[in-house]
Structure formats: structure tokens, C-alpha cells
mmCIF file of C-alpha atoms in Angstrom:
data_model
loop_
_atom_site.group_PDB
_atom_site.id
_atom_site.type_symbol
_atom_site.label_atom_id
_atom_site.label_comp_id
_atom_site.label_asym_id
_atom_site.label_seq_id
_atom_site.Cartn_x
_atom_site.Cartn_y
_atom_site.Cartn_z
ATOM 1 C CA MET A 18 80.203 139.324 76.459
ATOM 2 C CA SER A 19 79.621 137.072 79.485
ATOM 3 C CA GLU A 20 79.160 137.674 83.215
ATOM 4 C CA GLU A 21 82.726 136.523 83.837
ATOM 5 C CA GLU A 22 83.947 139.638 82.045
ATOM 6 C CA LEU A 23 82.232 141.989 84.494
ATOM 7 C CA ASP A 24 84.640 143.687 86.915
ATOM 8 C CA PRO A 25 85.059 141.074 89.710
ATOM 9 C CA ALA A 26 85.872 143.774 92.257
ATOM 10 C CA ILE A 27 82.375 145.244 91.753
ATOM 11 C CA HIS A 28 80.354 142.206 90.670
ATOM 12 C CA VAL A 29 79.528 141.112 94.215
ATOM 13 C CA PRO A 30 76.177 142.146 95.780
ATOM 14 C CA ALA A 31 77.626 143.952 98.790
ATOM 15 C CA ARG A 32 80.334 145.788 96.856
ATOM 16 C CA LEU A 33 77.881 146.698 94.125
ATOM 17 C CA ARG A 34 75.635 148.273 96.750
ATOM 18 C CA ILE A 35 78.586 150.138 98.271
ATOM 19 C CA MET A 36 79.729 151.478 94.906
ATOM 20 C CA VAL A 37 76.234 152.586 93.814
ATOM 21 C CA THR A 38 75.547 154.222 97.188
ATOM 22 C CA LEU A 39 78.819 156.167 97.114
ATOM 23 C CA ALA A 40 78.244 157.109 93.458
ATOM 24 C CA SER A 41 74.936 158.733 94.412
ATOM 25 C CA LEU A 42 76.913 161.418 96.270
ATOM 26 C CA PRO A 43 78.263 164.401 94.339
ATOM 27 C CA ASP A 44 81.993 164.499 93.547
ATOM 28 C CA GLY A 45 84.005 165.610 96.560
ATOM 29 C CA ASP A 46 81.577 164.195 99.128
ATOM 30 C CA ASP A 47 82.165 161.302 101.496
ATOM 31 C CA LEU A 48 80.003 159.134 103.724
ATOM 32 C CA SER A 49 80.648 158.081 107.290
ATOM 33 C CA PHE A 50 81.245 154.392 107.944
ATOM 34 C CA THR A 51 78.200 154.168 110.229
ATOM 35 C CA ARG A 52 75.810 155.796 107.719
ATOM 36 C CA LEU A 53 77.136 153.554 104.945
ATOM 37 C CA GLN A 54 76.639 150.529 107.178
ATOM 38 C CA ASP A 55 73.096 151.673 107.883
ATOM 39 C CA LEU A 56 72.357 152.050 104.159
ATOM 40 C CA ILE A 57 73.975 148.796 103.052
ATOM 41 C CA GLY A 58 72.879 146.628 105.968
ATOM 42 C CA LEU A 59 76.138 144.766 106.603
ATOM 43 C CA THR A 60 77.870 143.895 109.850
ATOM 44 C CA PRO A 61 80.879 146.151 110.584
ATOM 45 C CA GLY A 62 83.274 143.263 109.987
ATOM 46 C CA ASN A 63 81.825 142.396 106.603
ATOM 47 C CA LEU A 64 81.705 146.020 105.541
ATOM 48 C CA ILE A 65 85.353 146.535 106.489
ATOM 49 C CA THR A 66 86.384 143.500 104.425
ATOM 50 C CA HIS A 67 84.481 144.692 101.349
ATOM 51 C CA LEU A 68 85.793 148.237 101.756
ATOM 52 C CA ARG A 69 89.343 146.920 101.960
ATOM 53 C CA LYS A 70 88.897 145.064 98.669
ATOM 54 C CA LEU A 71 87.558 148.178 96.976
ATOM 55 C CA GLU A 72 90.335 150.293 98.470
ATOM 56 C CA ASP A 73 92.953 147.838 97.201
ATOM 57 C CA THR A 74 91.633 148.266 93.661
ATOM 58 C CA GLY A 75 91.730 152.062 94.073
ATOM 59 C CA TYR A 76 87.974 152.472 93.681
ATOM 60 C CA ILE A 77 87.401 154.068 97.088
ATOM 61 C CA THR A 78 89.385 155.910 99.718
ATOM 62 C CA THR A 79 88.857 155.763 103.457
ATOM 63 C CA HIS A 80 89.898 158.498 105.813
ATOM 64 C CA LYS A 81 89.906 158.529 109.593
ATOM 65 C CA ASN A 82 89.436 161.806 111.451
ATOM 66 C CA GLY A 83 90.333 161.879 115.112
ATOM 67 C CA GLY A 84 90.884 158.842 117.266
ATOM 68 C CA GLY A 85 89.237 156.791 119.968
ATOM 69 C CA VAL A 86 85.478 156.792 120.504
ATOM 70 C CA THR A 87 84.949 160.130 118.767
ATOM 71 C CA GLY A 88 86.913 159.112 115.643
ATOM 72 C CA ARG A 89 84.999 159.198 112.371
ATOM 73 C CA THR A 90 85.884 157.065 109.382
ATOM 74 C CA SER A 91 84.685 158.408 106.067
ATOM 75 C CA VAL A 92 84.493 156.596 102.754
ATOM 76 C CA ALA A 93 84.554 158.225 99.321
ATOM 77 C CA LEU A 94 84.455 157.028 95.742
ATOM 78 C CA THR A 95 87.541 157.906 93.683
ATOM 79 C CA LEU A 96 87.383 159.168 90.114
ATOM 80 C CA GLY A 97 88.716 155.795 89.039
ATOM 81 C CA GLY A 98 85.970 154.112 91.038
ATOM 82 C CA ARG A 99 83.288 156.236 89.384
ATOM 83 C CA SER A 100 84.694 155.388 85.929
ATOM 84 C CA ALA A 101 84.848 151.691 86.849
ATOM 85 C CA LEU A 102 81.201 151.755 87.928
ATOM 86 C CA ASP A 103 80.240 153.507 84.676
ATOM 87 C CA ARG A 104 82.085 150.812 82.702
ATOM 88 C CA TYR A 105 80.425 148.101 84.795
ATOM 89 C CA SER A 106 76.963 149.619 84.185
ATOM 90 C CA ALA A 107 77.587 149.850 80.439
ATOM 91 C CA ALA A 108 78.809 146.239 80.294
ATOM 92 C CA LEU A 109 75.805 145.097 82.320
ATOM 93 C CA ARG A 110 73.409 146.925 79.987
ATOM 94 C CA GLU A 111 75.095 145.336 76.996
ATOM 95 C CA LEU A 112 74.768 141.929 78.605
ATOM 96 C CA LEU A 113 71.089 142.434 79.415
ATOM 97 C CA ASP A 114 70.345 143.766 75.914
ATOM 98 C CA SER A 115 71.996 140.790 74.268
ATOM 99 C CA ALA A 116 70.122 138.405 76.557
ATOM 100 C CA SER A 117 66.672 139.940 76.072
ATOM 101 C CA PRO A 118 64.487 138.145 73.498
ATOM 102 C CA PRO A 119 63.593 140.043 70.296
ATOM 103 C CA ALA A 120 60.302 141.926 70.385
ATOM 104 C CA PRO A 121 57.306 140.095 68.861
ATOM 105 C CA GLY A 122 57.045 140.660 65.130
ATOM 106 C CA THR A 123 60.744 141.561 64.852
ATOM 107 C CA ARG A 124 62.504 139.891 61.947
ATOM 108 C CA THR A 125 65.671 138.086 62.896
ATOM 109 C CA MET B 132 69.546 134.994 92.666
ATOM 110 C CA ASN B 133 69.440 135.502 96.398
ATOM 111 C CA GLU B 134 70.135 139.147 96.971
ATOM 112 C CA GLU B 135 70.159 139.034 100.760
ATOM 113 C CA ALA B 136 72.560 136.110 100.758
ATOM 114 C CA GLY B 137 74.797 138.220 98.560
ATOM 115 C CA THR B 138 74.790 141.116 100.967
ATOM 116 C CA THR B 139 75.446 139.185 104.139
ATOM 117 C CA SER B 140 77.796 136.437 103.053
ATOM 118 C CA ALA B 141 81.403 136.750 104.061
ATOM 119 C CA PRO B 142 83.529 137.892 101.174
ATOM 120 C CA GLY B 143 85.843 135.367 99.688
ATOM 121 C CA SER B 144 86.516 133.400 96.556
ATOM 122 C CA GLY B 145 83.516 132.724 94.398
ATOM 123 C CA GLU B 146 81.545 135.485 96.149
ATOM 124 C CA ALA B 147 79.905 136.523 92.886
ATOM 125 C CA ALA B 148 78.709 132.994 92.208
ATOM 126 C CA GLY B 149 74.998 133.025 91.570
ATOM 127 C CA LEU B 150 74.871 136.752 90.806
ATOM 128 C CA ASP B 151 73.567 137.012 87.275
ATOM 129 C CA ALA B 152 73.263 140.159 85.180
ATOM 130 C CA GLN B 153 69.562 140.533 85.933
ATOM 131 C CA GLY B 154 70.236 140.241 89.661
ATOM 132 C CA ALA B 155 73.042 142.777 89.478
ATOM 133 C CA ALA B 156 70.729 145.222 87.681
ATOM 134 C CA VAL B 157 68.093 144.773 90.411
ATOM 135 C CA ILE B 158 70.674 145.377 93.154
ATOM 136 C CA MET B 159 71.897 148.520 91.408
ATOM 137 C CA GLN B 160 68.368 149.841 91.012
ATOM 138 C CA GLN B 161 67.481 149.158 94.658
ATOM 139 C CA ALA B 162 70.721 150.684 95.960
ATOM 140 C CA ARG B 163 70.236 153.759 93.750
ATOM 141 C CA GLU B 164 66.656 154.242 94.929
ATOM 142 C CA ARG B 165 67.545 153.765 98.609
ATOM 143 C CA ALA B 166 70.502 156.149 98.428
ATOM 144 C CA GLY B 167 68.378 158.643 96.498
ATOM 145 C CA SER B 168 65.543 158.601 98.992
ATOM 146 C CA GLU B 169 67.726 158.656 102.119
ATOM 147 C CA LEU B 170 70.598 160.925 101.119
ATOM 148 C CA ARG B 171 68.602 163.552 99.239
ATOM 149 C CA VAL B 172 67.273 166.547 101.164
ATOM 150 C CA ARG B 173 63.487 166.517 100.837
ATOM 151 C CA ARG B 174 63.245 169.900 99.178
ATOM 152 C CA PRO B 175 59.464 169.815 98.630
ATOM 153 C CA MET B 176 59.043 169.592 102.418
ATOM 154 C CA LEU B 177 61.318 172.622 102.826
ATOM 155 C CA PHE B 178 59.375 174.552 100.191
ATOM 156 C CA VAL B 179 56.048 173.711 101.850
ATOM 157 C CA THR B 180 57.411 174.765 105.275
ATOM 158 C CA TRP B 181 58.818 178.087 104.105
ATOM 159 C CA GLY B 182 55.935 178.773 101.721
ATOM 160 C CA LEU B 183 53.460 178.428 104.581
ATOM 161 C CA VAL B 184 55.623 180.583 106.872
ATOM 162 C CA LEU B 185 55.674 183.375 104.284
ATOM 163 C CA LEU B 186 51.996 183.021 103.474
ATOM 164 C CA ILE B 187 50.810 183.001 107.096
ATOM 165 C CA GLY B 188 53.452 185.379 108.512
ATOM 166 C CA TYR B 189 53.186 188.102 105.876
ATOM 167 C CA GLY B 190 49.446 187.428 105.530
ATOM 168 C CA ALA B 191 48.868 188.089 109.235
ATOM 169 C CA MET B 192 50.911 191.285 109.041
ATOM 170 C CA TRP B 193 48.942 192.414 106.007
ATOM 171 C CA LEU B 194 45.647 191.832 107.801
ATOM 172 C CA SER B 195 46.890 193.749 110.844
ATOM 173 C CA VAL B 196 47.833 196.841 108.801
ATOM 174 C CA LEU B 197 44.819 196.718 106.482
ATOM 175 C CA GLY B 198 42.776 199.889 106.863
ATOM 176 C CA GLN B 199 45.142 201.528 109.375
ATOM 177 C CA GLN B 200 44.784 205.289 109.418
ATOM 178 C CA PRO B 201 47.404 206.583 110.031
ATOM 179 C CA PHE B 202 49.775 203.724 109.222
ATOM 180 C CA ARG B 203 51.428 202.382 112.387
ATOM 181 C CA GLY B 204 52.839 199.088 111.153
ATOM 182 C CA PRO B 205 52.055 195.455 112.071
ATOM 183 C CA ALA B 206 50.649 194.826 115.558
ATOM 184 C CA TRP B 207 52.909 193.173 118.150
ATOM 185 C CA PRO B 208 50.936 189.892 118.261
ATOM 186 C CA THR B 209 51.435 189.420 114.523
ATOM 187 C CA LEU B 210 55.162 190.170 114.831
ATOM 188 C CA LEU B 211 55.330 187.584 117.613
ATOM 189 C CA LEU B 212 53.451 185.090 115.422
ATOM 190 C CA ALA B 213 55.911 185.738 112.563
ATOM 191 C CA PHE B 214 58.852 185.221 114.920
ATOM 192 C CA LEU B 215 57.421 181.924 116.222
ATOM 193 C CA LEU B 216 56.714 180.723 112.673
ATOM 194 C CA LEU B 217 60.296 181.587 111.710
ATOM 195 C CA LEU B 218 61.627 179.673 114.701
ATOM 196 C CA ALA B 219 59.481 176.625 113.883
ATOM 197 C CA ALA B 220 60.574 176.714 110.235
ATOM 198 C CA LEU B 221 64.249 176.861 111.254
ATOM 199 C CA ILE B 222 63.824 173.823 113.527
ATOM 200 C CA ILE B 223 61.951 171.869 110.824
ATOM 201 C CA THR B 224 64.592 172.823 108.228
ATOM 202 C CA ALA B 225 67.429 171.684 110.495
ATOM 203 C CA GLN B 226 65.609 168.383 111.063
ATOM 204 C CA ILE B 227 64.915 167.775 107.357
ATOM 205 C CA VAL B 228 68.508 168.561 106.357
ATOM 206 C CA ASP B 229 69.879 166.433 109.190
ATOM 207 C CA TRP B 230 67.840 163.385 108.075
ATOM 208 C CA ALA B 231 69.548 163.425 104.699
ATOM 209 C CA ALA B 232 72.935 164.934 105.459
ATOM 210 C CA SER B 233 73.807 162.955 108.564
ATOM 211 C CA GLY B 234 77.127 161.233 107.893
ATOM 212 C CA VAL B 235 77.675 163.064 104.601
ATOM 213 C CA GLY B 236 80.856 165.114 104.615
ATOM 214 C CA GLY B 237 83.114 166.842 102.134
ATOM 215 C CA ARG B 238 82.199 169.561 99.675
ATOM 216 C CA SER B 239 78.426 169.500 100.251
ATOM 217 C CA GLU B 240 78.939 169.983 103.973
ATOM 218 C CA VAL B 241 81.048 173.094 103.335
ATOM 219 C CA GLN B 242 78.474 174.418 100.851
ATOM 220 C CA ARG B 243 75.631 173.943 103.344
ATOM 221 C CA GLY B 244 77.670 175.787 105.973
ATOM 222 C CA ILE B 245 78.358 178.723 103.656
ATOM 223 C CA PHE B 246 74.695 178.858 102.587
ATOM 224 C CA ALA B 247 73.551 178.972 106.222
ATOM 225 C CA LEU B 248 76.241 181.528 107.099
ATOM 226 C CA ALA B 249 75.232 183.793 104.189
ATOM 227 C CA LEU B 250 71.580 183.763 105.268
ATOM 228 C CA ALA B 251 72.357 184.228 108.964
ATOM 229 C CA ALA B 252 74.841 187.050 108.321
ATOM 230 C CA GLY B 253 72.473 188.699 105.838
ATOM 231 C CA TYR B 254 69.548 188.696 108.246
ATOM 232 C CA ALA B 255 71.681 189.845 111.183
ATOM 233 C CA ALA B 256 72.904 192.779 109.065
ATOM 234 C CA LEU B 257 69.327 193.573 108.007
ATOM 235 C CA LEU B 258 68.109 193.574 111.602
ATOM 236 C CA ILE B 259 70.883 195.966 112.660
ATOM 237 C CA GLU B 260 70.165 198.194 109.675
ATOM 238 C CA LYS B 261 66.431 198.208 110.455
ATOM 239 C CA ILE B 262 67.155 199.384 114.019
ATOM 240 C CA ALA B 263 69.489 202.061 112.614
ATOM 241 C CA VAL B 264 66.844 203.195 110.118
ATOM 242 C CA ALA B 265 64.213 203.429 112.875
ATOM 243 C CA GLY B 266 66.693 205.356 115.033
ATOM 244 C CA ALA B 267 67.329 207.795 112.201
ATOM 245 C CA GLY B 268 63.697 208.889 112.340
ATOM 246 C CA VAL B 269 62.494 207.305 109.114
ATOM 247 C CA SER B 270 58.690 207.187 108.809
ATOM 248 C CA ARG B 271 56.692 204.040 109.729
ATOM 249 C CA PRO B 272 55.525 203.360 106.130
ATOM 250 C CA VAL B 273 59.113 203.410 104.846
ATOM 251 C CA GLN B 274 60.224 201.156 107.693
ATOM 252 C CA ALA B 275 57.413 198.743 106.840
ATOM 253 C CA VAL B 276 58.351 198.607 103.161
ATOM 254 C CA LEU B 277 62.009 197.966 104.043
ATOM 255 C CA GLY B 278 61.097 195.460 106.734
ATOM 256 C CA ALA B 279 58.898 193.456 104.366
ATOM 257 C CA ALA B 280 60.974 193.578 101.194
ATOM 258 C CA ALA B 281 64.536 193.376 102.540
ATOM 259 C CA PRO B 282 64.323 189.764 103.861
ATOM 260 C CA MET B 283 63.010 188.638 100.452
ATOM 261 C CA LEU B 284 65.826 190.553 98.782
ATOM 262 C CA ALA B 285 68.485 188.940 100.982
ATOM 263 C CA ALA B 286 67.075 185.435 100.495
ATOM 264 C CA GLY B 287 66.731 185.984 96.742
ATOM 265 C CA LEU B 288 70.346 187.124 96.408
ATOM 266 C CA VAL B 289 71.675 184.171 98.407
ATOM 267 C CA PHE B 290 69.582 181.730 96.334
ATOM 268 C CA VAL B 291 70.775 183.213 93.037
ATOM 269 C CA ALA B 292 74.417 183.365 94.135
ATOM 270 C CA THR B 293 74.463 179.773 95.425
ATOM 271 C CA SER B 294 72.610 178.278 92.466
ATOM 272 C CA ALA B 295 75.914 177.866 90.629
ATOM 273 C CA VAL B 296 77.976 176.519 93.538
ATOM 274 C CA ALA B 297 77.412 172.819 92.781
ATOM 275 C CA ALA B 298 78.836 171.009 89.766
ATOM 276 C CA ARG B 299 75.560 171.544 87.906
ATOM 277 C CA LEU B 300 73.482 174.703 87.844
ATOM 278 C CA ASN B 301 70.629 174.404 90.327
ATOM 279 C CA TRP B 302 67.734 175.706 88.204
ATOM 280 C CA THR B 303 65.211 175.497 91.040
ATOM 281 C CA ARG B 304 67.344 177.633 93.314
ATOM 282 C CA LEU B 305 68.064 180.128 90.529
ATOM 283 C CA ALA B 306 64.384 180.444 89.565
ATOM 284 C CA LEU B 307 63.299 180.807 93.176
ATOM 285 C CA GLY B 308 66.002 183.414 93.872
ATOM 286 C CA LEU B 309 65.006 185.506 90.859
ATOM 287 C CA TRP B 310 61.331 185.202 91.820
ATOM 288 C CA LEU B 311 62.013 186.405 95.382
ATOM 289 C CA LEU B 312 63.993 189.364 94.019
ATOM 290 C CA ALA B 313 61.072 190.243 91.731
ATOM 291 C CA VAL B 314 58.624 189.943 94.657
ATOM 292 C CA ALA B 315 60.817 192.183 96.843
ATOM 293 C CA ALA B 316 61.226 194.837 94.161
ATOM 294 C CA GLY B 317 57.647 194.682 92.847
ATOM 295 C CA GLY B 318 56.025 194.578 96.278
ATOM 296 C CA ALA B 319 57.864 197.692 97.441
ATOM 297 C CA TRP B 320 56.167 199.713 94.700
ATOM 298 C CA GLY B 321 52.785 198.839 96.146
ATOM 299 C CA GLY B 322 53.400 200.793 99.327
ATOM 300 C CA PRO B 323 53.494 199.711 102.996
ATOM 301 C CA VAL B 324 50.178 197.793 103.037
ATOM 302 C CA THR B 325 50.286 196.130 99.624
ATOM 303 C CA THR B 326 53.904 195.004 100.051
ATOM 304 C CA PHE B 327 52.821 192.598 102.839
ATOM 305 C CA ALA B 328 50.105 191.134 100.597
ATOM 306 C CA VAL B 329 52.536 190.732 97.692
ATOM 307 C CA CYS B 330 55.119 189.041 99.931
ATOM 308 C CA ALA B 331 52.440 186.715 101.365
ATOM 309 C CA LEU B 332 50.698 185.748 98.138
ATOM 310 C CA ALA B 333 53.432 185.996 95.502
ATOM 311 C CA GLY B 334 56.348 185.147 97.816
ATOM 312 C CA GLY B 335 54.664 182.379 99.821
ATOM 313 C CA GLY B 336 52.694 181.154 96.819
ATOM 314 C CA GLY B 337 55.828 181.031 94.676
ATOM 315 C CA VAL B 338 57.713 178.983 97.256
ATOM 316 C CA LEU B 339 54.732 176.624 97.661
ATOM 317 C CA LEU B 340 54.552 176.235 93.889
ATOM 318 C CA MET B 341 58.196 175.143 93.930
ATOM 319 C CA ALA B 342 57.185 172.176 96.092
ATOM 320 C CA VAL B 343 55.212 170.926 93.085
ATOM 321 C CA VAL B 344 57.583 172.030 90.325
ATOM 322 C CA GLU B 345 60.922 170.922 91.820
ATOM 323 C CA PRO B 346 60.294 167.139 91.833
ATOM 324 C CA ARG B 347 59.153 167.330 88.194
ATOM 325 C CA LEU B 348 62.238 169.342 87.207
ATOM 326 C CA ARG B 349 64.470 166.826 88.979
ATOM 327 C CA ARG B 350 62.869 163.869 87.212
ATOM 328 C CA SER B 351 62.962 165.471 83.745
#
């Protein structure tokens, strides 16, 4: 396995952070756009672009409650997104295991 | 791998360039730790707050009724102290929960609301019942036993009932709920003076102990 085979929708620093942050919430929970921005440390414009990419792949959903200044946009990981992150983590582990040198004294 | 460059660069083609597997693992670990520390309610702080409130509040009431002949019940200053401690603990709890839960919506938000509603409704009902019991001419010792044990009973029941609300059983909440029920039931047998000591030492001590046990349970 090579790095090229890792899910390209997730294998980007900002989107990886977004996915892991959302995955830390229990199923059925969502996070407001502003809190997510605070946790990830992106500009609103950048965050919106990354969220759009993840939404296009079906990994997250965004929902807007209300309108105007008081409107709140919430972001949640979908079941498909959680599975995709699990697959990504497993592939990453496999990649790291195969890359790590054998322990001293291990016969090859 | 430049992690910061990865987080601030505009998305586009080749955005993963330079992100190797090791770097991705580091990013995941950092994001997991940050989310864990910022989005998780600091339960040990809650346990310390409420443990101290029980220990000091019930302890003061115990000291004020110790040696009373005949039994008259806790003195007004100690009841005022207990009320102020309760108020302070509620403010601290709201602050601690707000730090973690700000911006978090969905199922957890509903569960927190129901948990708070159950406790508030339970204590409001207990207060009304206590006034009714006093009005019915029940003796001071019986009122004291009810007044000390009933809040523990209500809290214990709510903790036990809500331990299974989340996807996984909350063992800490279940254990604490059962312990509070045992303290309420056991303390009542000791009579009006001893029940305050039991609630202070076993109730407050048990909650304080949870501040030490809960992080270990979570990590295991």
C-alpha cells in the first residue's frame, strides 16, 4: 500500500483535522461552525471550502438553523464519514507498520 | 512535513502533497487530543465541586445538631451556608459544562437538558413535599432524616436512570448513583444526627473519590 491509496478526500491536513474533531463527538451530535473553526484554526473561507469538499463526498452534513446574524450553522459527521475515517485510520496504520524497521534481533 | 502549512493553505489540487503517513498520524493524534480536552466535560472538577459541597454542607449541619437535646434540627446559619454552597456549585457546574458543550448540539444537548430537568423537577418536588410534611405536624427528627436523605435519593435515582442513556453504559454514573442510594438508605437508619454525618462523609467522600477513579476508568 502507498500514500496515494489513502482517501484523497481525507488525506489533507485541514480535512483530516475536521474529520477527527467531528468523530470525537458521539453519534447524533453536531458542532457549530464557529466552534469547529476555533478548534481547527482555519479562516472561515478556508473552512467553508474544506467542508464543501467533505459534504460533496457525503462524509459530513451541514445544517443551518435560523437566518441572519442569529443563524447557526452546524456540522456533523455522517455514518459514511465515520466509516471512511475508520478505513483511513486502518490504512494509515498498515502503511506505518509496513514502513517501520524490524525490531533489533528480529530475523527477517 | 509542515503541519501548519497544511492547515492554512487554500485547498486545491495537490493539497495533500508533502503529507506523509507519519505526518498524517501526528495530525490525527493532535486533533484527537485537542478535541478530547476541549469538548469533554471535566468531570473530575464536577466531582470535586459537588464532593466538597456535600462534605462541607452536610458536615456543618451535623456539627450544628451534634449534642442537641432535644433535637431541633440544623441551625439557620448552617442552612444558609448549605444554600450558598449549593448556589456556588450550580454556577461552577454551569460554567464547566458550558466550556465543553458550547457549540455542541444534537443528542447530547437534549440529554443534558433532560438530566438537568430531572434533577430540578425532583428537588422542586422534594421541597414542596418537605413543606407539606412539616405542615402535617411530623416531628423534627423525622423531618431531619427526610431532609438529609431525600436529596441523595433523588440524585442517586437520576444518576442510575441516566447512566444508560448514552450509546455506552456510563459506569461512573451508575456506580455513583448506586452509592448515593446506599448512602441515603443507610444514613437514614442512623437517626437524625448520624444521617448528616453519613451524608457528609460517605456521600461527599464517595463523590470526591470519583474525581480520582473516573479518569482512570475512562483511560482503561
